[in-house]
PDB file of C-alpha atoms in Angstrom:
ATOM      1  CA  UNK Z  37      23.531   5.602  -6.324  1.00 94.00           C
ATOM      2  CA  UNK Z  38      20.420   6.100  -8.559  1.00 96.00           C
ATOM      3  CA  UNK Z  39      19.158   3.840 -11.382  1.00 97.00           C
ATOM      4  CA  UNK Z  40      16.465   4.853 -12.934  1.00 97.00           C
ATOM      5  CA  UNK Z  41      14.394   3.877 -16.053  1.00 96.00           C
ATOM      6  CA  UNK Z  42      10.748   4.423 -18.170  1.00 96.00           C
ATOM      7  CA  UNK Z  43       9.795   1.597 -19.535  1.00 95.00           C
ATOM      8  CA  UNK Z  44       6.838   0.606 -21.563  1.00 94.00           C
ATOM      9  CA  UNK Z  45       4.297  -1.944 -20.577  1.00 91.00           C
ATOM     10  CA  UNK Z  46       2.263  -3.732 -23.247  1.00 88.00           C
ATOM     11  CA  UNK Z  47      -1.451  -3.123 -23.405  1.00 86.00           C
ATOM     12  CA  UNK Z  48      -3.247  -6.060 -21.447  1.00 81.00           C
ATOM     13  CA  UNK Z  49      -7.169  -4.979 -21.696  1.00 82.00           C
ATOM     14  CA  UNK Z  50      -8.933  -4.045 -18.035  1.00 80.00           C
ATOM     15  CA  UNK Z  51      -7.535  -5.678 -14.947  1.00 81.00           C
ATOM     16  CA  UNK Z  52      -4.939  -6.122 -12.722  1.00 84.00           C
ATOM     17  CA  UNK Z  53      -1.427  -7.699 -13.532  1.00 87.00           C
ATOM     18  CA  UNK Z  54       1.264  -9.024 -11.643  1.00 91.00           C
ATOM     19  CA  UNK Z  55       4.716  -6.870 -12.562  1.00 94.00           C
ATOM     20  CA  UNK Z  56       6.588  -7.885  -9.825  1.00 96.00           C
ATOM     21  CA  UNK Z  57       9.238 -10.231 -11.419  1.00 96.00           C
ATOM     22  CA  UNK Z  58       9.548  -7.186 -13.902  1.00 96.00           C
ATOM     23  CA  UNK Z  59      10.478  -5.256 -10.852  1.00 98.00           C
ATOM     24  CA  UNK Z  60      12.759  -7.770  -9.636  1.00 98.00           C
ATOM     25  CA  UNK Z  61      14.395  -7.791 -12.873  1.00 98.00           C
ATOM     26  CA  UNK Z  62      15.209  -4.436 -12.818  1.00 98.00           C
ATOM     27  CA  UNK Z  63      16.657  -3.970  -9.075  1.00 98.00           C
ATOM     28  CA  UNK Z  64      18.622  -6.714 -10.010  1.00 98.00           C
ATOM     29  CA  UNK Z  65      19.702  -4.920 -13.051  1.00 98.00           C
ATOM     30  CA  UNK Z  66      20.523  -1.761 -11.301  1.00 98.00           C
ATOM     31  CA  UNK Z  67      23.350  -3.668  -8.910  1.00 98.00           C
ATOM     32  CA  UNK Z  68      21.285  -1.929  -5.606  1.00 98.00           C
ATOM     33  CA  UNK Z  69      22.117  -4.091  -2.585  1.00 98.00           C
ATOM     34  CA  UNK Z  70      20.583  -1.774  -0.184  1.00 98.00           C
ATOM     35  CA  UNK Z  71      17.365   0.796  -0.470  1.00 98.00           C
ATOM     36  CA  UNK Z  72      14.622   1.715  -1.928  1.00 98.00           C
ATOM     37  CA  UNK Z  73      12.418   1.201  -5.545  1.00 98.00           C
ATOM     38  CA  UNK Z  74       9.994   3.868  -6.492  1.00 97.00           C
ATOM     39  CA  UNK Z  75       7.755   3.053  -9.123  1.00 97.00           C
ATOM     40  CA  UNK Z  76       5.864   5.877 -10.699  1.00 95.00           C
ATOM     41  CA  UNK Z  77       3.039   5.471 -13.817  1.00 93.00           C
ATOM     42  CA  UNK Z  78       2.022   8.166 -16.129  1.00 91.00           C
ATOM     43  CA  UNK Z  79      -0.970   7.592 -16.555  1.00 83.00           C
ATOM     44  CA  UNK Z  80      -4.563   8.361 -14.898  1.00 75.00           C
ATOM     45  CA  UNK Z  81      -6.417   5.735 -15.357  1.00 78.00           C
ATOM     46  CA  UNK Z  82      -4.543   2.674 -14.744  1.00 85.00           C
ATOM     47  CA  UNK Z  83      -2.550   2.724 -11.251  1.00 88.00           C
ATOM     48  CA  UNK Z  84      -0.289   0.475  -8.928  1.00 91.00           C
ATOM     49  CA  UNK Z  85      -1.538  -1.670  -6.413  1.00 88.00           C
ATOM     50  CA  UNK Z  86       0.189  -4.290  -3.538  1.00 90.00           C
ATOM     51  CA  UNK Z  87      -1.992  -7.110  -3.108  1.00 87.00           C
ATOM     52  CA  UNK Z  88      -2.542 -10.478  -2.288  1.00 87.00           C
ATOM     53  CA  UNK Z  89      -0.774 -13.194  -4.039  1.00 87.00           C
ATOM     54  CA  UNK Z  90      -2.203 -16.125  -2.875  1.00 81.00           C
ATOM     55  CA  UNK Z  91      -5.681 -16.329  -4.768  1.00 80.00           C
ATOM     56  CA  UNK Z  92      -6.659 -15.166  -7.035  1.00 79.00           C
ATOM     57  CA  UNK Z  93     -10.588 -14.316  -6.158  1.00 80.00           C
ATOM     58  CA  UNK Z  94      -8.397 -11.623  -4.037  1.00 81.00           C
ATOM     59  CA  UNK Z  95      -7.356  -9.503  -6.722  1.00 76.00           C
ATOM     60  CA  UNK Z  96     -10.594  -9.843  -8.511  1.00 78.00           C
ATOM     61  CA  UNK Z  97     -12.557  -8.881  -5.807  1.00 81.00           C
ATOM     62  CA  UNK Z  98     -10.577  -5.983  -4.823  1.00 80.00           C
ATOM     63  CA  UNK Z  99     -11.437  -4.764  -8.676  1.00 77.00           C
ATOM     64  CA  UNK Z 100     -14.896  -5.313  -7.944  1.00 77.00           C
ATOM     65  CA  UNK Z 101     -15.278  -3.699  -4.811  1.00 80.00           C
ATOM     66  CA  UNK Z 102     -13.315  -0.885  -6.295  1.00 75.00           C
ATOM     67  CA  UNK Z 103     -16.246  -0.740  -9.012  1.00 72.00           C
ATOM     68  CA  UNK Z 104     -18.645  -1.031  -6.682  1.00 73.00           C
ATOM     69  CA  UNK Z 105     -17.459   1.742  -4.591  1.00 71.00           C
ATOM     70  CA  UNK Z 106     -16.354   4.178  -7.956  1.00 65.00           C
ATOM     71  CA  UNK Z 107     -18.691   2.671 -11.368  1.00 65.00           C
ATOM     72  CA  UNK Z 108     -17.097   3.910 -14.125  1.00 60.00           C
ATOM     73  CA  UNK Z 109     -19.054   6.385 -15.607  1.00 55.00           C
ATOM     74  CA  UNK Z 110     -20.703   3.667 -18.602  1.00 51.00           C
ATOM     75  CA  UNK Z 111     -22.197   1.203 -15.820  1.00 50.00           C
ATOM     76  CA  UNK Z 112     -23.493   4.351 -13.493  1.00 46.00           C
ATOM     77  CA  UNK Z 113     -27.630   2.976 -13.883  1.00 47.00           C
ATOM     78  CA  UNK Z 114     -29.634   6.680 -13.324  1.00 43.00           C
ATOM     79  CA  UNK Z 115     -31.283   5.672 -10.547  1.00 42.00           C
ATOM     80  CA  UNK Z 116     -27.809   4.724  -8.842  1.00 44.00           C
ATOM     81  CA  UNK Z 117     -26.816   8.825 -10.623  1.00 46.00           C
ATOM     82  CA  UNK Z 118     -29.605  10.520  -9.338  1.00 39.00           C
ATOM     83  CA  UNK Z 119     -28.914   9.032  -5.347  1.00 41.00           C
ATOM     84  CA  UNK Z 120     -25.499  10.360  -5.756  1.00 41.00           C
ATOM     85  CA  UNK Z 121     -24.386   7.115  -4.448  1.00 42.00           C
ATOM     86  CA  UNK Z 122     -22.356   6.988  -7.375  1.00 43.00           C
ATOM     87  CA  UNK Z 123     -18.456   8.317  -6.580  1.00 49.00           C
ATOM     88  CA  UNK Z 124     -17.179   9.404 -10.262  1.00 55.00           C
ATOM     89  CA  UNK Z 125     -14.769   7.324 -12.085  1.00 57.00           C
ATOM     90  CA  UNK Z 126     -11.670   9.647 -11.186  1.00 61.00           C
ATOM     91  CA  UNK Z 127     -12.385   8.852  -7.039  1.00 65.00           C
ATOM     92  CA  UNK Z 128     -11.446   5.241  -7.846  1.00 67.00           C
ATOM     93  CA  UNK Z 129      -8.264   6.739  -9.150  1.00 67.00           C
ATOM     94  CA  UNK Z 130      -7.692   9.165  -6.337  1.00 67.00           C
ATOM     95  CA  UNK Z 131      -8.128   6.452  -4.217  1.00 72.00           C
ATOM     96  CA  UNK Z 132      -5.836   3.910  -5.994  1.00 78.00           C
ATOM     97  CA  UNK Z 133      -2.070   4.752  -6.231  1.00 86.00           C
ATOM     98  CA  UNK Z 134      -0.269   6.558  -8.788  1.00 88.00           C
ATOM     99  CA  UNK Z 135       3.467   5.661  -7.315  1.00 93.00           C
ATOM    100  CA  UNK Z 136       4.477   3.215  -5.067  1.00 94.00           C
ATOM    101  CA  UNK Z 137       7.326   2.605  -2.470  1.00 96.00           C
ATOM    102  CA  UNK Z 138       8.951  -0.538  -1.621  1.00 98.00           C
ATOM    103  CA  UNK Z 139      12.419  -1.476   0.052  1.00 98.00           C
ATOM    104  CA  UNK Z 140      15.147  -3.049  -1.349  1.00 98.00           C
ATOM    105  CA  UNK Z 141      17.020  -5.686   0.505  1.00 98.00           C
ATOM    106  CA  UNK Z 142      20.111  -8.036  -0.116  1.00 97.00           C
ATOM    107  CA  UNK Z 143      19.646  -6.438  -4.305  1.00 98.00           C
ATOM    108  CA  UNK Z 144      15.493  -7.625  -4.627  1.00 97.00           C
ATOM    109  CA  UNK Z 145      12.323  -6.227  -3.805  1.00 98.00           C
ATOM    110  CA  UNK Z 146      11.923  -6.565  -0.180  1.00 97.00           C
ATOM    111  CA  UNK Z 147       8.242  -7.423  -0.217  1.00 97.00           C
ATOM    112  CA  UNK Z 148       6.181 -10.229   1.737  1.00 95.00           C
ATOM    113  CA  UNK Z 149       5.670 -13.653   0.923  1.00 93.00           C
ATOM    114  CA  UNK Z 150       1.967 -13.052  -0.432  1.00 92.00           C
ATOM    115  CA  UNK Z 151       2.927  -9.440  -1.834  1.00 94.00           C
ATOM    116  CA  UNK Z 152       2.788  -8.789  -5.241  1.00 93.00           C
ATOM    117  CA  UNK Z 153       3.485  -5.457  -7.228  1.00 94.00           C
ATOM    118  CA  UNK Z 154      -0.006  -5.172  -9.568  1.00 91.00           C
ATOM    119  CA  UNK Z 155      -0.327  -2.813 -12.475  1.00 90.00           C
ATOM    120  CA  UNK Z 156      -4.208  -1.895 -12.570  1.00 86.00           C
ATOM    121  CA  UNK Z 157      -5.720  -1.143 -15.731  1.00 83.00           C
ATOM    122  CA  UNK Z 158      -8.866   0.630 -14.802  1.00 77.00           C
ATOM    123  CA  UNK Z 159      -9.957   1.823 -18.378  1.00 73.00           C
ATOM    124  CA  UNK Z 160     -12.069  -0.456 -20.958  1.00 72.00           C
ATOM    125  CA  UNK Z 161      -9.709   1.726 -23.304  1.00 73.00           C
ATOM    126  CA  UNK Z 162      -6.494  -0.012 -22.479  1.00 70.00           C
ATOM    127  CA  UNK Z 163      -3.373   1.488 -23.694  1.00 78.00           C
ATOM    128  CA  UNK Z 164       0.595   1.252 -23.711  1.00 86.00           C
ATOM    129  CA  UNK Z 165       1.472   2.226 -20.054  1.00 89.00           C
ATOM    130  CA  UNK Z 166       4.414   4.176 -19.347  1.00 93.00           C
ATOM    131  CA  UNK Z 167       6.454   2.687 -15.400  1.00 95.00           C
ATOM    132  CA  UNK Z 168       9.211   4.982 -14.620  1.00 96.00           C
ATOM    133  CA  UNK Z 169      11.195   2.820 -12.295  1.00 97.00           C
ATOM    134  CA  UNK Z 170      13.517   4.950  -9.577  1.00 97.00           C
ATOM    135  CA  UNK Z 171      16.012   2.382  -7.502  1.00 97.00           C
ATOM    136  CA  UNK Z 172      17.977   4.641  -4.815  1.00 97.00           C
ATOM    137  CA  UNK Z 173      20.655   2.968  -2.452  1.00 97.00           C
ATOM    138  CA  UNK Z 174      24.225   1.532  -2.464  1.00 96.00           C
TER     139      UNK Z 174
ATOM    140  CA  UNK L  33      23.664   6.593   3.425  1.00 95.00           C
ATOM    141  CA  UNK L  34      21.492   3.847   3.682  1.00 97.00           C
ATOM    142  CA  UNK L  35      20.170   2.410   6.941  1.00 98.00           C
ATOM    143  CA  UNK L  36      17.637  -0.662   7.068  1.00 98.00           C
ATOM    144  CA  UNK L  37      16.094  -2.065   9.935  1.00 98.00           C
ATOM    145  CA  UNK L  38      13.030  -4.699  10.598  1.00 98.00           C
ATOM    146  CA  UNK L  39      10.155  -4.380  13.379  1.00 98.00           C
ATOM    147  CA  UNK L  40       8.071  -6.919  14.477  1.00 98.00           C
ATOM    148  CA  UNK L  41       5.021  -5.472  15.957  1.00 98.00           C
ATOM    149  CA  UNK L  42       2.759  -7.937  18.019  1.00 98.00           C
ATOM    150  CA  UNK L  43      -1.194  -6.086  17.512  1.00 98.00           C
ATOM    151  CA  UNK L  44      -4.059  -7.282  19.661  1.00 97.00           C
ATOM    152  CA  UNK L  45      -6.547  -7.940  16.675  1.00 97.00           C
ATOM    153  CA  UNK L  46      -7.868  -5.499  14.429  1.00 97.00           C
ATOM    154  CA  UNK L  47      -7.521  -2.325  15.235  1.00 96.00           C
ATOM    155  CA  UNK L  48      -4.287   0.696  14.900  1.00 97.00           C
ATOM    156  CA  UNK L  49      -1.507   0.966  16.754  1.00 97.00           C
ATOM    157  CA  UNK L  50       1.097   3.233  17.573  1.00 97.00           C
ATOM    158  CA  UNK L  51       4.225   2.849  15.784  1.00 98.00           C
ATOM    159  CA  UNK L  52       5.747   6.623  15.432  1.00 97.00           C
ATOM    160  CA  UNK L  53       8.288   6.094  18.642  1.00 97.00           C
ATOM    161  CA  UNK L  54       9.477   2.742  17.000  1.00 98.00           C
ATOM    162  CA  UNK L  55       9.914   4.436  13.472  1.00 98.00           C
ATOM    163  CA  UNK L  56      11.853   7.384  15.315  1.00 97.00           C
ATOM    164  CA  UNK L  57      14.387   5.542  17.291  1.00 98.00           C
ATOM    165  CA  UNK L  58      15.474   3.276  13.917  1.00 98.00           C
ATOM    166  CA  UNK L  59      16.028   7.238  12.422  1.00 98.00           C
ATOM    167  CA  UNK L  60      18.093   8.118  15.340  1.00 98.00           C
ATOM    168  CA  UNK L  61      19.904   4.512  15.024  1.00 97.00           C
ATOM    169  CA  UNK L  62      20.589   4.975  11.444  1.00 98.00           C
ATOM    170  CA  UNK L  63      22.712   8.392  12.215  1.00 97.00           C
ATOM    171  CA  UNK L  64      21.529   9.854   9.121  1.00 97.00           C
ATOM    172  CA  UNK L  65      20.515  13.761  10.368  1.00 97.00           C
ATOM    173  CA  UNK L  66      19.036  14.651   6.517  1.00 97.00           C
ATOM    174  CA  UNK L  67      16.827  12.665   4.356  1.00 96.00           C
ATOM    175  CA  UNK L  68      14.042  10.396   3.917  1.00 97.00           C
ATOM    176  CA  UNK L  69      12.636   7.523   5.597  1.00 98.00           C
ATOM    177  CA  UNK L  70      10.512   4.478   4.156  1.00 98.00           C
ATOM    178  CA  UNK L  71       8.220   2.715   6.136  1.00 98.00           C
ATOM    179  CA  UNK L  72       6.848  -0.531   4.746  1.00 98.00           C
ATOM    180  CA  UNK L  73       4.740  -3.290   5.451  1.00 98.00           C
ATOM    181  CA  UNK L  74       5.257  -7.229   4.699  1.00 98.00           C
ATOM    182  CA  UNK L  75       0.996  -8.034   4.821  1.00 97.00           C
ATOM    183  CA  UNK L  76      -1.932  -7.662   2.591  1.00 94.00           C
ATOM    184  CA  UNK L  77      -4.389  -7.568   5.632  1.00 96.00           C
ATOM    185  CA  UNK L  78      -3.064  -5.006   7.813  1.00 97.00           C
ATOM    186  CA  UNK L  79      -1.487  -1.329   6.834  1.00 97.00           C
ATOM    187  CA  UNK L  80       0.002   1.917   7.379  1.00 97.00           C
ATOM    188  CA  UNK L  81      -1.519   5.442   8.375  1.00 96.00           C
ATOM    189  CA  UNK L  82      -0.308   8.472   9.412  1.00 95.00           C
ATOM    190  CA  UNK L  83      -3.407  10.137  11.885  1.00 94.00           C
ATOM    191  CA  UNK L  84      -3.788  12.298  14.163  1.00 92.00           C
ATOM    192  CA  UNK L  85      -3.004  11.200  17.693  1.00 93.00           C
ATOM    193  CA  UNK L  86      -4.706  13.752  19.963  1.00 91.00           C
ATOM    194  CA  UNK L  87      -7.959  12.295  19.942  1.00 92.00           C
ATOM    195  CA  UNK L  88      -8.610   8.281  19.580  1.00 92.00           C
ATOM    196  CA  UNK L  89     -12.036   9.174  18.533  1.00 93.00           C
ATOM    197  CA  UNK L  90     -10.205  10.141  15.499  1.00 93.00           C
ATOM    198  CA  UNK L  91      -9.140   6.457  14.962  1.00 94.00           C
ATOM    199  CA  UNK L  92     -12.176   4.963  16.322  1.00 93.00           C
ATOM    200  CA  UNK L  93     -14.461   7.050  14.028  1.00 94.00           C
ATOM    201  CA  UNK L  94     -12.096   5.525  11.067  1.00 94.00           C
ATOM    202  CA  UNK L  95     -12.621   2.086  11.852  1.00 94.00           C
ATOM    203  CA  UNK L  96     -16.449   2.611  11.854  1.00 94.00           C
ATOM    204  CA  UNK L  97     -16.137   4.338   8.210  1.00 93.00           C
ATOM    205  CA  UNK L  98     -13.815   1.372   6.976  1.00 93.00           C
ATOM    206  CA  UNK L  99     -16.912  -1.298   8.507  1.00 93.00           C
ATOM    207  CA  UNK L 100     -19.328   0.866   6.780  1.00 91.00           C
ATOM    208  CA  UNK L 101     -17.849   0.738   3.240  1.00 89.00           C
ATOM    209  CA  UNK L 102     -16.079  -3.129   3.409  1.00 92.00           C
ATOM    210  CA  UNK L 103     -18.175  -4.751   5.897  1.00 93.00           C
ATOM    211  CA  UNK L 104     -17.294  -8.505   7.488  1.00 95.00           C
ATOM    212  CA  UNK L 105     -19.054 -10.730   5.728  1.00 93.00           C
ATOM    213  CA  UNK L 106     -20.627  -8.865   2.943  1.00 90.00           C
ATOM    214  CA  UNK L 107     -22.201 -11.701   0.245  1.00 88.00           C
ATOM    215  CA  UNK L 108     -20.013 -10.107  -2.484  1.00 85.00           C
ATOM    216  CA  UNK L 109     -17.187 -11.535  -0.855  1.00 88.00           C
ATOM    217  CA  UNK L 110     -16.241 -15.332  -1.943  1.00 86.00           C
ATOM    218  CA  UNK L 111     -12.437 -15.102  -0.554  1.00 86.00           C
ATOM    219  CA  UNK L 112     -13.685 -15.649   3.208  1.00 86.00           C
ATOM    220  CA  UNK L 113     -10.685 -19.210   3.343  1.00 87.00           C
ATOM    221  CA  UNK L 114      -9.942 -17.297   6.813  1.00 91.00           C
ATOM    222  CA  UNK L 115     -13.336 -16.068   7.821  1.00 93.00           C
ATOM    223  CA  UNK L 116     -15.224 -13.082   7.217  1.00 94.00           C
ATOM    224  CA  UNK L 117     -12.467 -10.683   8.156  1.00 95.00           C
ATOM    225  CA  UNK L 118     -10.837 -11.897   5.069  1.00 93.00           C
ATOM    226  CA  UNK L 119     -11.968 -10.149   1.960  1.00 92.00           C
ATOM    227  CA  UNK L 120     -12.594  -7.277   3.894  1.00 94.00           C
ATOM    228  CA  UNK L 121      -9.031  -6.722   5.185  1.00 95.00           C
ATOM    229  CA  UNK L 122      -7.571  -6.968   1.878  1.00 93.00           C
ATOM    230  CA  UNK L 123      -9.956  -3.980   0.871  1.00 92.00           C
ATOM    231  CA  UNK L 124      -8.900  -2.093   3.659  1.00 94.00           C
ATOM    232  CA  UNK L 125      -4.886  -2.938   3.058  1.00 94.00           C
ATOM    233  CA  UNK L 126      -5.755  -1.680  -0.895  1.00 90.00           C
ATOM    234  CA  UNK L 127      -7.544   1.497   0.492  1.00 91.00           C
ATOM    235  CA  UNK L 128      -4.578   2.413   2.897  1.00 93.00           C
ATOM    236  CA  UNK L 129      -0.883   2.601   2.132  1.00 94.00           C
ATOM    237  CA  UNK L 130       1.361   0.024   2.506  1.00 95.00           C
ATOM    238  CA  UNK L 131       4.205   2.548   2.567  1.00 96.00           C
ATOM    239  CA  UNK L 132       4.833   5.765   3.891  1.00 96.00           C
ATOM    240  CA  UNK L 133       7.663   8.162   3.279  1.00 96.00           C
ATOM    241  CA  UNK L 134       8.308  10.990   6.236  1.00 96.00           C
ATOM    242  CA  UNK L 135      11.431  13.262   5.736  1.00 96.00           C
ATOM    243  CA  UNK L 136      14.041  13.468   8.279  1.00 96.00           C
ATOM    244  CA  UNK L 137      15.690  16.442   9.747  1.00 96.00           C
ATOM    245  CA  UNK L 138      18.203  17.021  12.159  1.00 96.00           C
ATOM    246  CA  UNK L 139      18.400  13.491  13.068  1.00 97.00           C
ATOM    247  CA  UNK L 140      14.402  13.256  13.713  1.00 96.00           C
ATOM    248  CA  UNK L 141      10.786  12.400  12.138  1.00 96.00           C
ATOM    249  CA  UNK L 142       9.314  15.631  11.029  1.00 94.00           C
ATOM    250  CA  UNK L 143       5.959  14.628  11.863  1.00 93.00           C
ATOM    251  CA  UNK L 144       3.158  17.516  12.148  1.00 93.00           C
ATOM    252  CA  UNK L 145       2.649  17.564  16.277  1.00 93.00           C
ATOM    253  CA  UNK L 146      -0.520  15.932  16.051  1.00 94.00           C
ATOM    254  CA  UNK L 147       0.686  13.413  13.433  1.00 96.00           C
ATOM    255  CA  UNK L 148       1.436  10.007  14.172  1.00 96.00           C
ATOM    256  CA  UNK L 149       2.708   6.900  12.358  1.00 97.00           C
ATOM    257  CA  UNK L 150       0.041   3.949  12.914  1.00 97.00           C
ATOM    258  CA  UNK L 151       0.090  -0.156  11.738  1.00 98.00           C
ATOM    259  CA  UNK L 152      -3.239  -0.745  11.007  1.00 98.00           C
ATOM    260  CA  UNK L 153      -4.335  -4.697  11.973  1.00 98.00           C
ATOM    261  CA  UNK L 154      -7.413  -5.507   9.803  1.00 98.00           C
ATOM    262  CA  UNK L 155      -7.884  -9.092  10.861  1.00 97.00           C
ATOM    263  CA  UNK L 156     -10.162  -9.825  13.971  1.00 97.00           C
ATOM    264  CA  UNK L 157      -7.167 -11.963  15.433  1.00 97.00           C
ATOM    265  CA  UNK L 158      -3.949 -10.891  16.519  1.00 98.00           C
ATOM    266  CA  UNK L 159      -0.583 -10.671  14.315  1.00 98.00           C
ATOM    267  CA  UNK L 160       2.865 -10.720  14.528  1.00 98.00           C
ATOM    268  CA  UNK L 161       2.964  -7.736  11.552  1.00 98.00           C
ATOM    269  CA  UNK L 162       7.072  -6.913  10.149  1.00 98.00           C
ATOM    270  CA  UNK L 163       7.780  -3.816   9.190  1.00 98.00           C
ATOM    271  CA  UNK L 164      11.112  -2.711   7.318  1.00 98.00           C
ATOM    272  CA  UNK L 165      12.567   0.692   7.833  1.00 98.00           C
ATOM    273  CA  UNK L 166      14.744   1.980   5.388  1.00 98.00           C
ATOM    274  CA  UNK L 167      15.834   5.958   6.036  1.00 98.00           C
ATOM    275  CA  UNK L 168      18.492   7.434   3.472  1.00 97.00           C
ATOM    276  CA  UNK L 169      20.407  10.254   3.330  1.00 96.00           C
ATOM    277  CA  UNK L 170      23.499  11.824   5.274  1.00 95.00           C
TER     278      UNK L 170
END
């Protein structure tokens, strides 16, 4: 059986968000007992991330290594530019993911205790973010 | 079809391990001869690769980029609760996959020869790590 939705996710500014209960929601929804949830975003600059649930300096500090490692283009300082030190903008994107994978057991999200499914708005220029949500299984 | 199975994989401290024999006899339990199979794992400080497993070098060389870019103890850090390995092993989790997805044909992993499946610990001290399996098709 396949279940399978797009659904739109309200603009929350630059950051990452917790959508896992959203998630849950939905493999509930979709009556899945058994398999797996695919969750795909259109979008290339805002991506999906597993992280750590348990404090919160985690998830910020993942961001800001991520910034560290990939400025975004308006922070980029020339000196920083002219080292090429500086990986553009679209690396941190490469290097983030665009679709995630996660099992589904006994009809939820099969995930650890400290996992959490993040949306991760990487653009200043938040927008409307479109999930496609794919739950495969019996 | 739908097939799900758990691993517990005991790792000496950080470092990768082999998992791809593991990941291959759950396929051939499962009796599913077409499809896909999901790997996935429960942590935020330890995560999955595929590499190649002719050389170790190969894995070796890895773990020197990974303490060159998200080095233990960096002063950026401030989520060190656990020590210095902290921080630094969620980066690594975030900059690896948490999932993989290999397709399965006639009953088997179609892994590249020199491919292999690897849990990657990035704590200092050794884990008990789970790992659910999930392979689909007929």
């Amino acid at each position: 059986m396949v279940y399978q939705d797009t659904l739109q996710l309200a603009d929350h500014g630059e950051g990452a968000y917790e959508i896992t209960d959203l998630i849950a929601d939905f493999i509930k929804e979709s009556k899945i007992r058994i398999g797996t949830c695919q969750l795909f975003i259109h979008s290339s600059s805002a991506s999906l991330l597993i992280g750590d649930t348990a404090d919160e300096a985690t998830k910020n500090e993942t961001a800001a290594f991520m910034a560290q490692l990939a400025p975004s283009s308006d922070n980029i300082d020339n000196k920083i530019n002219a080292s090429m030190d500086a990986i553009p903008e679209a690396m941190r994107y490469a290097v983030a993911q665009t679709s995630l994978s996660i099992p589904v057991s006994n009809g939820r999200p099969g995930i650890g205790v400290w996992q959490g499914i993040f949306l991760w708005e990487q653009s200043k220029h938040a927008a409307e973010r479109k999930l496609t949500i794919t739950v495969t299984g019996e | 079809m739908v097939h799900q199975q758990q691993l517990r994989i005991s790792t000496r401290g950080r470092g990768t391990f082999d998992i791809s024999r593991q990941v291959d006899e759950v396929i051939h339990d499962s009796g599913v001869k077409q499809g896909i199979c999901q790997v996935f794992i429960h942590h935020t400080s330890a995560s999955l690769i595929l590499c190649e497993n002719a050389d170790p070098t190969v894995r070796t060389d890895l773990e020197t980029f990974m303490k060159k870019i998200a080095p233990d103890g960096d002063s950026m850090f401030r989520h060190i609760d656990e020590g210095p390995d902290d921080m630094p092993a969620h980066v690594r989790t975030v900059l690896t996959q948490s999932s993989l997805s290999i397709p399965v044909d006639n009953g088997k992993d179609t892994l590249g020869t020199w491919q292999g499946i690897y849990l990657w610990e990035h704590r200092t001290h050794p884990h008990t790590r789970k790992i659910t399996v999930t392979v689909m098709g007929e």
